[in-house]
PDB file of C-alpha atoms in Angstrom:
ATOM      1  CA  MET A  12     -47.561 -30.092  35.906  1.00  0.00           C
ATOM      2  CA  PRO A  13     -43.535 -29.356  36.182  1.00  0.00           C
ATOM      3  CA  ALA A  14     -42.216 -27.641  38.737  1.00  0.00           C
ATOM      4  CA  ARG A  15     -42.720 -23.748  39.423  1.00  0.00           C
ATOM      5  CA  VAL A  16     -40.234 -21.706  36.938  1.00  0.00           C
ATOM      6  CA  PHE A  17     -37.627 -19.847  38.855  1.00  0.00           C
ATOM      7  CA  LEU A  18     -35.587 -16.676  37.566  1.00  0.00           C
ATOM      8  CA  SER A  19     -32.672 -15.670  39.787  1.00  0.00           C
ATOM      9  CA  SER A  20     -32.731 -11.876  40.913  1.00  0.00           C
ATOM     10  CA  GLY A  21     -29.048 -11.988  40.664  1.00  0.00           C
ATOM     11  CA  ASP A  22     -28.842 -10.883  44.323  1.00  0.00           C
ATOM     12  CA  LEU A  23     -27.981 -13.944  46.466  1.00  0.00           C
ATOM     13  CA  MET A  24     -29.662 -12.512  49.283  1.00  0.00           C
ATOM     14  CA  ALA A  25     -32.830 -12.107  47.415  1.00  0.00           C
ATOM     15  CA  ASP A  26     -32.711 -15.457  45.965  1.00  0.00           C
ATOM     16  CA  ARG A  27     -32.207 -16.908  49.748  1.00  0.00           C
ATOM     17  CA  ARG A  28     -35.437 -15.164  51.031  1.00  0.00           C
ATOM     18  CA  PHE A  29     -37.136 -16.229  47.968  1.00  0.00           C
ATOM     19  CA  GLU A  30     -36.279 -19.906  48.913  1.00  0.00           C
ATOM     20  CA  PHE A  31     -37.067 -19.592  52.509  1.00  0.00           C
ATOM     21  CA  ALA A  32     -40.753 -17.634  51.392  1.00  0.00           C
ATOM     22  CA  ARG A  33     -41.345 -20.859  49.384  1.00  0.00           C
ATOM     23  CA  ASP A  34     -40.611 -23.160  52.198  1.00  0.00           C
ATOM     24  CA  LEU A  35     -43.138 -21.187  54.659  1.00  0.00           C
ATOM     25  CA  GLN A  36     -45.863 -21.052  51.398  1.00  0.00           C
ATOM     26  CA  LEU A  37     -45.591 -24.708  51.384  1.00  0.00           C
ATOM     27  CA  LYS A  38     -45.980 -24.971  55.009  1.00  0.00           C
ATOM     28  CA  GLY A  39     -49.090 -22.829  54.766  1.00  0.00           C
ATOM     29  CA  ASP A  40     -47.694 -19.975  56.570  1.00  0.00           C
ATOM     30  CA  LEU A  41     -48.774 -17.241  54.020  1.00  0.00           C
ATOM     31  CA  VAL A  42     -48.658 -14.271  55.505  1.00  0.00           C
ATOM     32  CA  ALA A  43     -44.578 -15.130  56.860  1.00  0.00           C
ATOM     33  CA  ALA A  44     -44.125 -15.997  52.965  1.00  0.00           C
ATOM     34  CA  ALA A  45     -45.353 -12.749  51.973  1.00  0.00           C
ATOM     35  CA  ASP A  46     -43.437 -10.614  54.258  1.00  0.00           C
ATOM     36  CA  LEU A  47     -39.918 -12.467  53.270  1.00  0.00           C
ATOM     37  CA  LEU A  48     -40.726 -11.901  49.518  1.00  0.00           C
ATOM     38  CA  LEU A  49     -41.684  -8.520  50.000  1.00  0.00           C
ATOM     39  CA  GLN A  50     -38.217  -7.956  51.801  1.00  0.00           C
ATOM     40  CA  ALA A  51     -36.600 -10.077  48.633  1.00  0.00           C
ATOM     41  CA  THR A  52     -38.319  -7.274  46.291  1.00  0.00           C
ATOM     42  CA  GLU A  53     -36.825  -4.391  48.047  1.00  0.00           C
ATOM     43  CA  LEU A  54     -33.349  -6.100  47.682  1.00  0.00           C
ATOM     44  CA  ALA A  55     -34.114  -6.834  43.922  1.00  0.00           C
ATOM     45  CA  PRO A  56     -36.918  -4.685  42.473  1.00  0.00           C
ATOM     46  CA  ASP A  57     -37.011  -6.503  39.104  1.00  0.00           C
ATOM     47  CA  PHE A  58     -37.066 -10.046  41.101  1.00  0.00           C
ATOM     48  CA  VAL A  59     -39.966 -11.197  38.984  1.00  0.00           C
ATOM     49  CA  SER A  60     -40.110 -14.865  40.576  1.00  0.00           C
ATOM     50  CA  ALA A  61     -40.823 -13.131  43.797  1.00  0.00           C
ATOM     51  CA  TRP A  62     -43.326 -10.903  42.642  1.00  0.00           C
ATOM     52  CA  PHE A  63     -45.286 -13.581  40.715  1.00  0.00           C
ATOM     53  CA  THR A  64     -45.099 -15.734  44.151  1.00  0.00           C
ATOM     54  CA  LEU A  65     -46.161 -13.091  45.968  1.00  0.00           C
ATOM     55  CA  GLY A  66     -49.157 -12.535  43.516  1.00  0.00           C
ATOM     56  CA  ASP A  67     -50.254 -16.184  44.065  1.00  0.00           C
ATOM     57  CA  ILE A  68     -49.844 -15.549  47.849  1.00  0.00           C
ATOM     58  CA  ARG A  69     -51.775 -12.433  47.927  1.00  0.00           C
ATOM     59  CA  GLU A  70     -54.765 -14.086  45.851  1.00  0.00           C
ATOM     60  CA  ALA A  71     -54.654 -16.996  48.253  1.00  0.00           C
ATOM     61  CA  LEU A  72     -55.138 -14.927  51.185  1.00  0.00           C
ATOM     62  CA  GLY A  73     -58.239 -13.122  49.506  1.00  0.00           C
ATOM     63  CA  GLU A  74     -56.432  -9.802  48.643  1.00  0.00           C
ATOM     64  CA  GLN A  75     -57.001  -9.295  45.098  1.00  0.00           C
ATOM     65  CA  ASP A  76     -55.967  -5.706  44.428  1.00  0.00           C
ATOM     66  CA  ALA A  77     -52.558  -6.825  46.046  1.00  0.00           C
ATOM     67  CA  ALA A  78     -52.531  -9.485  43.903  1.00  0.00           C
ATOM     68  CA  ILE A  79     -52.979  -7.956  40.804  1.00  0.00           C
ATOM     69  CA  ALA A  80     -50.394  -5.305  41.957  1.00  0.00           C
ATOM     70  CA  ALA A  81     -47.845  -8.216  42.281  1.00  0.00           C
ATOM     71  CA  PHE A  82     -48.767  -9.757  39.327  1.00  0.00           C
ATOM     72  CA  ARG A  83     -48.223  -6.664  37.047  1.00  0.00           C
ATOM     73  CA  ASN A  84     -44.832  -6.078  38.491  1.00  0.00           C
ATOM     74  CA  ALA A  85     -43.879  -9.714  37.696  1.00  0.00           C
ATOM     75  CA  HIS A  86     -45.028  -8.751  33.723  1.00  0.00           C
ATOM     76  CA  ALA A  87     -43.202  -5.788  34.002  1.00  0.00           C
ATOM     77  CA  ALA A  88     -40.165  -7.221  35.250  1.00  0.00           C
ATOM     78  CA  ASP A  89     -40.211  -9.856  32.355  1.00  0.00           C
ATOM     79  CA  ARG A  90     -41.993  -8.838  29.334  1.00  0.00           C
ATOM     80  CA  GLY A  91     -41.742 -12.300  27.751  1.00  0.00           C
ATOM     81  CA  ASP A  92     -43.772 -13.568  30.733  1.00  0.00           C
ATOM     82  CA  ARG A  93     -42.405 -16.848  31.196  1.00  0.00           C
ATOM     83  CA  HIS A  94     -44.357 -16.987  34.473  1.00  0.00           C
ATOM     84  CA  GLY A  95     -47.574 -16.429  32.972  1.00  0.00           C
ATOM     85  CA  ALA A  96     -48.411 -13.374  34.881  1.00  0.00           C
ATOM     86  CA  SER A  97     -50.693 -11.890  32.057  1.00  0.00           C
ATOM     87  CA  LEU A  98     -52.935 -15.080  32.477  1.00  0.00           C
ATOM     88  CA  ARG A  99     -53.513 -14.566  36.537  1.00  0.00           C
ATOM     89  CA  LEU A 100     -54.421 -10.993  35.392  1.00  0.00           C
ATOM     90  CA  MET A 101     -56.764 -12.162  32.923  1.00  0.00           C
ATOM     91  CA  ARG A 102     -58.199 -14.749  35.522  1.00  0.00           C
ATOM     92  CA  LEU A 103     -58.453 -11.954  38.001  1.00  0.00           C
ATOM     93  CA  GLY A 104     -60.343  -9.673  35.639  1.00  0.00           C
ATOM     94  CA  ALA A 105     -57.636  -7.056  35.571  1.00  0.00           C
ATOM     95  CA  GLU A 106     -56.821  -7.721  31.833  1.00  0.00           C
ATOM     96  CA  GLN A 107     -58.988  -8.605  29.012  1.00  0.00           C
ATOM     97  CA  VAL A 108     -58.577 -12.241  27.491  1.00  0.00           C
ATOM     98  CA  SER A 109     -56.056 -12.366  24.994  1.00  0.00           C
ATOM     99  CA  GLY A 110     -53.296 -14.271  23.456  1.00  0.00           C
ATOM    100  CA  MET A 111     -51.124 -16.785  25.796  1.00  0.00           C
ATOM    101  CA  PRO A 112     -47.142 -15.414  26.020  1.00  0.00           C
ATOM    102  CA  PRO A 113     -45.364 -17.639  23.640  1.00  0.00           C
ATOM    103  CA  ALA A 114     -42.136 -18.048  26.093  1.00  0.00           C
ATOM    104  CA  TYR A 115     -44.705 -19.115  28.899  1.00  0.00           C
ATOM    105  CA  VAL A 116     -46.082 -22.078  26.665  1.00  0.00           C
ATOM    106  CA  GLN A 117     -42.344 -22.942  25.655  1.00  0.00           C
ATOM    107  CA  THR A 118     -41.284 -22.626  29.084  1.00  0.00           C
ATOM    108  CA  LEU A 119     -43.880 -24.498  30.381  1.00  0.00           C
ATOM    109  CA  PHE A 120     -43.461 -27.671  28.097  1.00  0.00           C
ATOM    110  CA  ASP A 121     -39.769 -27.710  28.067  1.00  0.00           C
ATOM    111  CA  GLN A 122     -40.034 -28.347  31.591  1.00  0.00           C
ATOM    112  CA  TYR A 123     -42.888 -30.667  31.269  1.00  0.00           C
ATOM    113  CA  ALA A 124     -41.518 -32.804  28.493  1.00  0.00           C
ATOM    114  CA  PRO A 125     -39.237 -35.334  30.742  1.00  0.00           C
ATOM    115  CA  ARG A 126     -42.553 -36.465  32.418  1.00  0.00           C
ATOM    116  CA  PHE A 127     -45.145 -35.383  30.012  1.00  0.00           C
ATOM    117  CA  GLU A 128     -46.797 -38.970  29.195  1.00  0.00           C
ATOM    118  CA  THR A 129     -46.653 -40.145  32.769  1.00  0.00           C
ATOM    119  CA  ALA A 130     -48.129 -36.990  34.273  1.00  0.00           C
ATOM    120  CA  LEU A 131     -50.703 -36.560  31.651  1.00  0.00           C
ATOM    121  CA  VAL A 132     -52.054 -40.260  30.999  1.00  0.00           C
ATOM    122  CA  ASP A 133     -51.412 -41.583  34.380  1.00  0.00           C
ATOM    123  CA  ASP A 134     -51.941 -38.601  36.849  1.00  0.00           C
ATOM    124  CA  LEU A 135     -54.485 -37.006  34.623  1.00  0.00           C
ATOM    125  CA  GLY A 136     -56.216 -39.444  32.943  1.00  0.00           C
ATOM    126  CA  TYR A 137     -55.688 -38.072  29.444  1.00  0.00           C
ATOM    127  CA  ARG A 138     -57.535 -39.197  26.903  1.00  0.00           C
ATOM    128  CA  GLY A 139     -57.888 -36.885  24.012  1.00  0.00           C
ATOM    129  CA  PRO A 140     -56.278 -38.723  21.200  1.00  0.00           C
ATOM    130  CA  ALA A 141     -58.860 -41.679  21.641  1.00  0.00           C
ATOM    131  CA  ILE A 142     -61.591 -39.612  21.945  1.00  0.00           C
ATOM    132  CA  LEU A 143     -60.318 -37.629  18.519  1.00  0.00           C
ATOM    133  CA  PHE A 144     -59.733 -41.099  16.701  1.00  0.00           C
ATOM    134  CA  LYS A 145     -63.394 -42.274  17.644  1.00  0.00           C
ATOM    135  CA  ALA A 146     -64.849 -38.916  16.794  1.00  0.00           C
ATOM    136  CA  VAL A 147     -63.119 -38.922  13.275  1.00  0.00           C
ATOM    137  CA  LEU A 148     -63.798 -42.400  12.225  1.00  0.00           C
ATOM    138  CA  LEU A 149     -67.795 -41.838  13.152  1.00  0.00           C
ATOM    139  CA  VAL A 150     -67.688 -39.169  10.970  1.00  0.00           C
ATOM    140  CA  ARG A 151     -66.047 -40.743   8.064  1.00  0.00           C
ATOM    141  CA  ALA A 152     -68.311 -43.318   8.529  1.00  0.00           C
ATOM    142  CA  VAL A 153     -71.582 -41.166   8.442  1.00  0.00           C
ATOM    143  CA  ALA A 154     -70.309 -39.529   5.411  1.00  0.00           C
ATOM    144  CA  LYS A 155     -69.338 -42.894   3.858  1.00  0.00           C
ATOM    145  CA  LYS A 156     -65.788 -41.979   3.261  1.00  0.00           C
ATOM    146  CA  PRO A 157     -62.805 -43.998   4.173  1.00  0.00           C
ATOM    147  CA  ALA A 158     -60.810 -42.873   7.832  1.00  0.00           C
ATOM    148  CA  PHE A 159     -57.076 -43.188   5.979  1.00  0.00           C
ATOM    149  CA  PHE A 160     -55.220 -40.055   5.177  1.00  0.00           C
ATOM    150  CA  LYS A 161     -52.114 -39.608   2.922  1.00  0.00           C
ATOM    151  CA  ARG A 162     -50.950 -36.605   4.734  1.00  0.00           C
ATOM    152  CA  ALA A 163     -51.765 -35.214   8.422  1.00  0.00           C
ATOM    153  CA  ILE A 164     -50.554 -32.273  10.625  1.00  0.00           C
ATOM    154  CA  ASP A 165     -50.257 -32.578  14.436  1.00  0.00           C
ATOM    155  CA  LEU A 166     -50.521 -29.245  15.700  1.00  0.00           C
ATOM    156  CA  GLY A 167     -49.055 -28.978  19.028  1.00  0.00           C
ATOM    157  CA  CYS A 168     -47.877 -32.615  18.723  1.00  0.00           C
ATOM    158  CA  GLY A 169     -46.245 -32.696  22.098  1.00  0.00           C
ATOM    159  CA  THR A 170     -44.504 -36.274  22.585  1.00  0.00           C
ATOM    160  CA  GLY A 171     -46.353 -37.918  19.706  1.00  0.00           C
ATOM    161  CA  LEU A 172     -49.806 -39.163  21.431  1.00  0.00           C
ATOM    162  CA  ALA A 173     -52.093 -37.975  19.054  1.00  0.00           C
ATOM    163  CA  ALA A 174     -49.946 -39.229  16.127  1.00  0.00           C
ATOM    164  CA  ALA A 175     -49.777 -42.646  17.667  1.00  0.00           C
ATOM    165  CA  ALA A 176     -53.577 -42.762  18.107  1.00  0.00           C
ATOM    166  CA  PHE A 177     -53.711 -42.440  14.161  1.00  0.00           C
ATOM    167  CA  ALA A 178     -50.523 -44.121  12.959  1.00  0.00           C
ATOM    168  CA  SER A 179     -52.522 -46.927  11.259  1.00  0.00           C
ATOM    169  CA  ASN A 180     -54.385 -44.638   9.615  1.00  0.00           C
ATOM    170  CA  VAL A 181     -52.252 -41.739   8.418  1.00  0.00           C
ATOM    171  CA  ASP A 182     -49.145 -42.558   5.708  1.00  0.00           C
ATOM    172  CA  ARG A 183     -47.365 -39.114   6.579  1.00  0.00           C
ATOM    173  CA  PHE A 184     -47.223 -36.879   9.529  1.00  0.00           C
ATOM    174  CA  ILE A 185     -45.864 -33.744  10.279  1.00  0.00           C
ATOM    175  CA  GLY A 186     -45.655 -32.309  14.132  1.00  0.00           C
ATOM    176  CA  ILE A 187     -45.956 -28.755  15.264  1.00  0.00           C
ATOM    177  CA  ASP A 188     -45.091 -27.749  18.690  1.00  0.00           C
ATOM    178  CA  LEU A 189     -43.705 -24.504  20.149  1.00  0.00           C
ATOM    179  CA  SER A 190     -41.385 -26.452  22.890  1.00  0.00           C
ATOM    180  CA  PRO A 191     -37.947 -27.768  21.387  1.00  0.00           C
ATOM    181  CA  ARG A 192     -37.721 -30.557  24.054  1.00  0.00           C
ATOM    182  CA  MET A 193     -41.291 -31.794  23.140  1.00  0.00           C
ATOM    183  CA  ILE A 194     -40.143 -31.832  19.429  1.00  0.00           C
ATOM    184  CA  GLU A 195     -37.113 -33.931  20.846  1.00  0.00           C
ATOM    185  CA  LYS A 196     -39.710 -36.282  22.550  1.00  0.00           C
ATOM    186  CA  ALA A 197     -41.613 -36.821  19.485  1.00  0.00           C
ATOM    187  CA  ARG A 198     -38.676 -37.524  17.308  1.00  0.00           C
ATOM    188  CA  LEU A 199     -37.971 -40.166  19.220  1.00  0.00           C
ATOM    189  CA  THR A 200     -41.163 -42.277  18.307  1.00  0.00           C
ATOM    190  CA  GLY A 201     -40.535 -42.321  14.906  1.00  0.00           C
ATOM    191  CA  LEU A 202     -44.088 -41.353  13.793  1.00  0.00           C
ATOM    192  CA  TYR A 203     -43.352 -38.391  12.084  1.00  0.00           C
ATOM    193  CA  ALA A 204     -41.969 -37.498   8.429  1.00  0.00           C
ATOM    194  CA  GLU A 205     -41.255 -33.788   9.593  1.00  0.00           C
ATOM    195  CA  LEU A 206     -41.313 -31.882  12.894  1.00  0.00           C
ATOM    196  CA  GLU A 207     -41.171 -28.118  13.449  1.00  0.00           C
ATOM    197  CA  VAL A 208     -40.683 -25.707  16.331  1.00  0.00           C
ATOM    198  CA  ASP A 209     -43.297 -23.527  16.020  1.00  0.00           C
ATOM    199  CA  ASP A 210     -46.623 -22.365  17.072  1.00  0.00           C
ATOM    200  CA  MET A 211     -49.758 -23.466  15.556  1.00  0.00           C
ATOM    201  CA  LEU A 212     -50.959 -20.487  13.148  1.00  0.00           C
ATOM    202  CA  GLU A 213     -47.614 -19.730  11.921  1.00  0.00           C
ATOM    203  CA  GLY A 214     -46.872 -23.465  11.488  1.00  0.00           C
ATOM    204  CA  LEU A 215     -49.800 -24.104   9.431  1.00  0.00           C
ATOM    205  CA  ARG A 216     -49.171 -20.512   7.682  1.00  0.00           C
ATOM    206  CA  SER A 217     -45.789 -22.312   6.189  1.00  0.00           C
ATOM    207  CA  LYS A 218     -48.099 -24.605   4.618  1.00  0.00           C
ATOM    208  CA  PRO A 219     -49.005 -25.068   1.086  1.00  0.00           C
ATOM    209  CA  GLU A 220     -52.462 -25.004   0.094  1.00  0.00           C
ATOM    210  CA  THR A 221     -54.850 -27.843  -0.244  1.00  0.00           C
ATOM    211  CA  SER A 222     -51.636 -29.639   1.199  1.00  0.00           C
ATOM    212  CA  ALA A 223     -53.520 -31.936   4.211  1.00  0.00           C
ATOM    213  CA  GLU A 224     -56.286 -34.556   4.130  1.00  0.00           C
ATOM    214  CA  LEU A 225     -56.379 -34.057   8.207  1.00  0.00           C
ATOM    215  CA  ILE A 226     -55.222 -31.667  10.900  1.00  0.00           C
ATOM    216  CA  LEU A 227     -55.591 -32.863  14.485  1.00  0.00           C
ATOM    217  CA  ALA A 228     -55.207 -30.475  17.696  1.00  0.00           C
ATOM    218  CA  ALA A 229     -55.292 -32.680  20.630  1.00  0.00           C
ATOM    219  CA  ASP A 230     -55.235 -30.952  23.990  1.00  0.00           C
ATOM    220  CA  ALA A 231     -53.719 -27.772  21.963  1.00  0.00           C
ATOM    221  CA  MET A 232     -56.805 -25.394  21.415  1.00  0.00           C
ATOM    222  CA  VAL A 233     -56.450 -24.751  25.419  1.00  0.00           C
ATOM    223  CA  TYR A 234     -53.695 -22.507  24.660  1.00  0.00           C
ATOM    224  CA  VAL A 235     -55.349 -20.793  21.901  1.00  0.00           C
ATOM    225  CA  ALA A 236     -57.613 -18.013  22.953  1.00  0.00           C
ATOM    226  CA  ASP A 237     -59.026 -16.739  19.459  1.00  0.00           C
ATOM    227  CA  LEU A 238     -59.515 -19.635  17.438  1.00  0.00           C
ATOM    228  CA  LEU A 239     -60.818 -18.057  14.175  1.00  0.00           C
ATOM    229  CA  PRO A 240     -57.088 -17.463  12.856  1.00  0.00           C
ATOM    230  CA  VAL A 241     -55.941 -21.050  13.121  1.00  0.00           C
ATOM    231  CA  LEU A 242     -59.143 -22.404  11.787  1.00  0.00           C
ATOM    232  CA  ALA A 243     -59.270 -20.305   8.661  1.00  0.00           C
ATOM    233  CA  GLU A 244     -55.646 -21.424   8.118  1.00  0.00           C
ATOM    234  CA  ALA A 245     -56.469 -25.114   8.580  1.00  0.00           C
ATOM    235  CA  ARG A 246     -59.003 -24.767   5.809  1.00  0.00           C
ATOM    236  CA  ARG A 247     -56.840 -23.202   3.437  1.00  0.00           C
ATOM    237  CA  VAL A 248     -54.202 -26.032   4.093  1.00  0.00           C
ATOM    238  CA  LEU A 249     -57.017 -28.641   3.793  1.00  0.00           C
ATOM    239  CA  VAL A 250     -57.833 -30.612   0.809  1.00  0.00           C
ATOM    240  CA  SER A 251     -61.571 -30.563  -0.274  1.00  0.00           C
ATOM    241  CA  GLY A 252     -63.191 -32.939   1.956  1.00  0.00           C
ATOM    242  CA  GLY A 253     -60.554 -32.638   4.490  1.00  0.00           C
ATOM    243  CA  VAL A 254     -60.721 -33.313   8.166  1.00  0.00           C
ATOM    244  CA  LEU A 255     -60.155 -30.866  11.040  1.00  0.00           C
ATOM    245  CA  ALA A 256     -60.275 -32.456  14.439  1.00  0.00           C
ATOM    246  CA  PHE A 257     -59.328 -31.213  17.637  1.00  0.00           C
ATOM    247  CA  THR A 258     -60.623 -31.065  21.743  1.00  0.00           C
ATOM    248  CA  ALA A 259     -61.439 -27.963  23.940  1.00  0.00           C
ATOM    249  CA  GLU A 260     -62.063 -27.348  27.171  1.00  0.00           C
ATOM    250  CA  THR A 261     -65.571 -25.762  27.894  1.00  0.00           C
ATOM    251  CA  HIS A 262     -67.646 -23.507  30.348  1.00  0.00           C
ATOM    252  CA  ASP A 263     -71.305 -22.794  30.661  1.00  0.00           C
ATOM    253  CA  GLY A 264     -70.973 -19.009  29.947  1.00  0.00           C
ATOM    254  CA  GLU A 265     -70.361 -17.043  26.638  1.00  0.00           C
ATOM    255  CA  GLY A 266     -67.176 -16.797  24.717  1.00  0.00           C
ATOM    256  CA  VAL A 267     -63.915 -17.577  26.091  1.00  0.00           C
ATOM    257  CA  ILE A 268     -62.337 -17.393  29.409  1.00  0.00           C
ATOM    258  CA  VAL A 269     -58.848 -18.181  31.542  1.00  0.00           C
ATOM    259  CA  GLY A 270     -60.028 -21.722  33.248  1.00  0.00           C
ATOM    260  CA  PRO A 271     -58.341 -22.444  36.739  1.00  0.00           C
ATOM    261  CA  GLY A 272     -55.598 -24.223  35.146  1.00  0.00           C
ATOM    262  CA  LEU A 273     -54.355 -21.038  33.014  1.00  0.00           C
ATOM    263  CA  ARG A 274     -55.974 -22.587  29.851  1.00  0.00           C
ATOM    264  CA  TYR A 275     -58.491 -21.101  27.816  1.00  0.00           C
ATOM    265  CA  ALA A 276     -62.011 -22.759  27.832  1.00  0.00           C
ATOM    266  CA  HIS A 277     -64.425 -21.942  25.013  1.00  0.00           C
ATOM    267  CA  SER A 278     -67.973 -22.132  24.808  1.00  0.00           C
ATOM    268  CA  ALA A 279     -69.357 -24.275  22.428  1.00  0.00           C
ATOM    269  CA  ASP A 280     -71.565 -21.505  20.942  1.00  0.00           C
ATOM    270  CA  TYR A 281     -68.085 -19.652  20.578  1.00  0.00           C
ATOM    271  CA  VAL A 282     -66.562 -22.879  18.875  1.00  0.00           C
ATOM    272  CA  ARG A 283     -69.669 -23.367  16.328  1.00  0.00           C
ATOM    273  CA  ALA A 284     -69.608 -19.628  15.228  1.00  0.00           C
ATOM    274  CA  SER A 285     -65.745 -19.952  14.752  1.00  0.00           C
ATOM    275  CA  VAL A 286     -65.910 -22.730  12.606  1.00  0.00           C
ATOM    276  CA  GLU A 287     -68.539 -21.225  10.567  1.00  0.00           C
ATOM    277  CA  ALA A 288     -66.609 -17.876  10.132  1.00  0.00           C
ATOM    278  CA  ALA A 289     -63.602 -20.012   9.120  1.00  0.00           C
ATOM    279  CA  GLY A 290     -65.629 -21.641   6.223  1.00  0.00           C
ATOM    280  CA  LEU A 291     -65.867 -24.916   7.340  1.00  0.00           C
ATOM    281  CA  LYS A 292     -68.376 -26.901   8.111  1.00  0.00           C
ATOM    282  CA  LEU A 293     -69.070 -28.496  11.718  1.00  0.00           C
ATOM    283  CA  SER A 294     -69.586 -32.494  11.329  1.00  0.00           C
ATOM    284  CA  ARG A 295     -69.666 -33.400  15.036  1.00  0.00           C
ATOM    285  CA  LEU A 296     -69.552 -31.386  18.252  1.00  0.00           C
ATOM    286  CA  GLU A 297     -69.751 -33.441  21.452  1.00  0.00           C
ATOM    287  CA  ASP A 298     -69.304 -32.929  25.414  1.00  0.00           C
ATOM    288  CA  ARG A 299     -66.706 -35.101  26.183  1.00  0.00           C
ATOM    289  CA  SER A 300     -63.905 -34.565  28.909  1.00  0.00           C
ATOM    290  CA  ALA A 301     -60.225 -35.233  27.458  1.00  0.00           C
ATOM    291  CA  ARG A 302     -58.529 -34.892  31.084  1.00  0.00           C
ATOM    292  CA  ASN A 303     -59.175 -35.086  34.588  1.00  0.00           C
ATOM    293  CA  GLU A 304     -58.081 -32.250  37.115  1.00  0.00           C
ATOM    294  CA  ASP A 305     -58.171 -32.794  40.905  1.00  0.00           C
ATOM    295  CA  ASN A 306     -59.872 -36.604  40.148  1.00  0.00           C
ATOM    296  CA  PHE A 307     -62.747 -34.726  38.220  1.00  0.00           C
ATOM    297  CA  PRO A 308     -63.217 -34.444  34.556  1.00  0.00           C
ATOM    298  CA  VAL A 309     -62.559 -31.146  33.132  1.00  0.00           C
ATOM    299  CA  PRO A 310     -65.781 -29.735  30.983  1.00  0.00           C
ATOM    300  CA  GLY A 311     -64.500 -30.195  27.379  1.00  0.00           C
ATOM    301  CA  LEU A 312     -65.603 -30.657  23.501  1.00  0.00           C
ATOM    302  CA  VAL A 313     -64.438 -32.889  20.714  1.00  0.00           C
ATOM    303  CA  VAL A 314     -64.905 -30.903  17.360  1.00  0.00           C
ATOM    304  CA  VAL A 315     -64.644 -32.545  13.861  1.00  0.00           C
ATOM    305  CA  ALA A 316     -64.916 -29.969  11.131  1.00  0.00           C
ATOM    306  CA  ALA A 317     -64.536 -30.329   7.302  1.00  0.00           C
ATOM    307  CA  LYS A 318     -63.512 -28.588   4.371  1.00  0.00           C
ATOM    308  CA  THR A 319     -66.364 -28.605   1.626  1.00  0.00           C
TER     309      THR A 319
END
């Protein structure tokens, strides 16, 4: 993933203490790093990057209450939450699981865009588009329908990896992504007839009813806590017989959690219930990992549903 977000305090001395603290953190001297970060926040009480990094260090030291306090200060200092402090609070159990801050997602992927494909494919063994393509082919074969689609929507399109996997089977692609820099990369592929900077739900809401035969979301639902609104809009936009296919990360418990990578993991039962509640027919739900973390497959699901 990209380098950590840094938002200057506006105070040169505070910023320098932050830089020294980050060096100490990287060297493993967490106690000394925390002391410098506290000095930085004394100089600049709203220094969001210092508070966030302090929370990270407190958590690593096993000081959960102190970590929660630091992450709360980070969130208060930046209500847009570009660092994702609210996600850390959810992960620590200090806040209920809720939607991901749009500013965090946009900042994350704007930073990530220059090396997105190299990091995802080479470093993390990303295979989401290939998994989706195979699943859609299998579902259409069972239904004795062709796997060719006139109009498709690629939700969270990134740089265009999913569109590339489906390119020979789709006449016209619309790509939607919250990150302008990702959209710039996707435009260079020439795979999309239209590209839009928007989140997935609002992007779907802007589309006419029955205007797509296929909707894809490869490695995108991991940034959506509540799947139902997106699935319901997908059903509205799909033609009768249209297909929705997406990957998700999963876990053995119930409902939705924030995983170690600060991405949402949805239980299989939750996915089934959400698909049913959206009025879609579940065609395929399979345990498949779309990527690795620390050289191990991340538990995942591939989901194909149809509008009947």
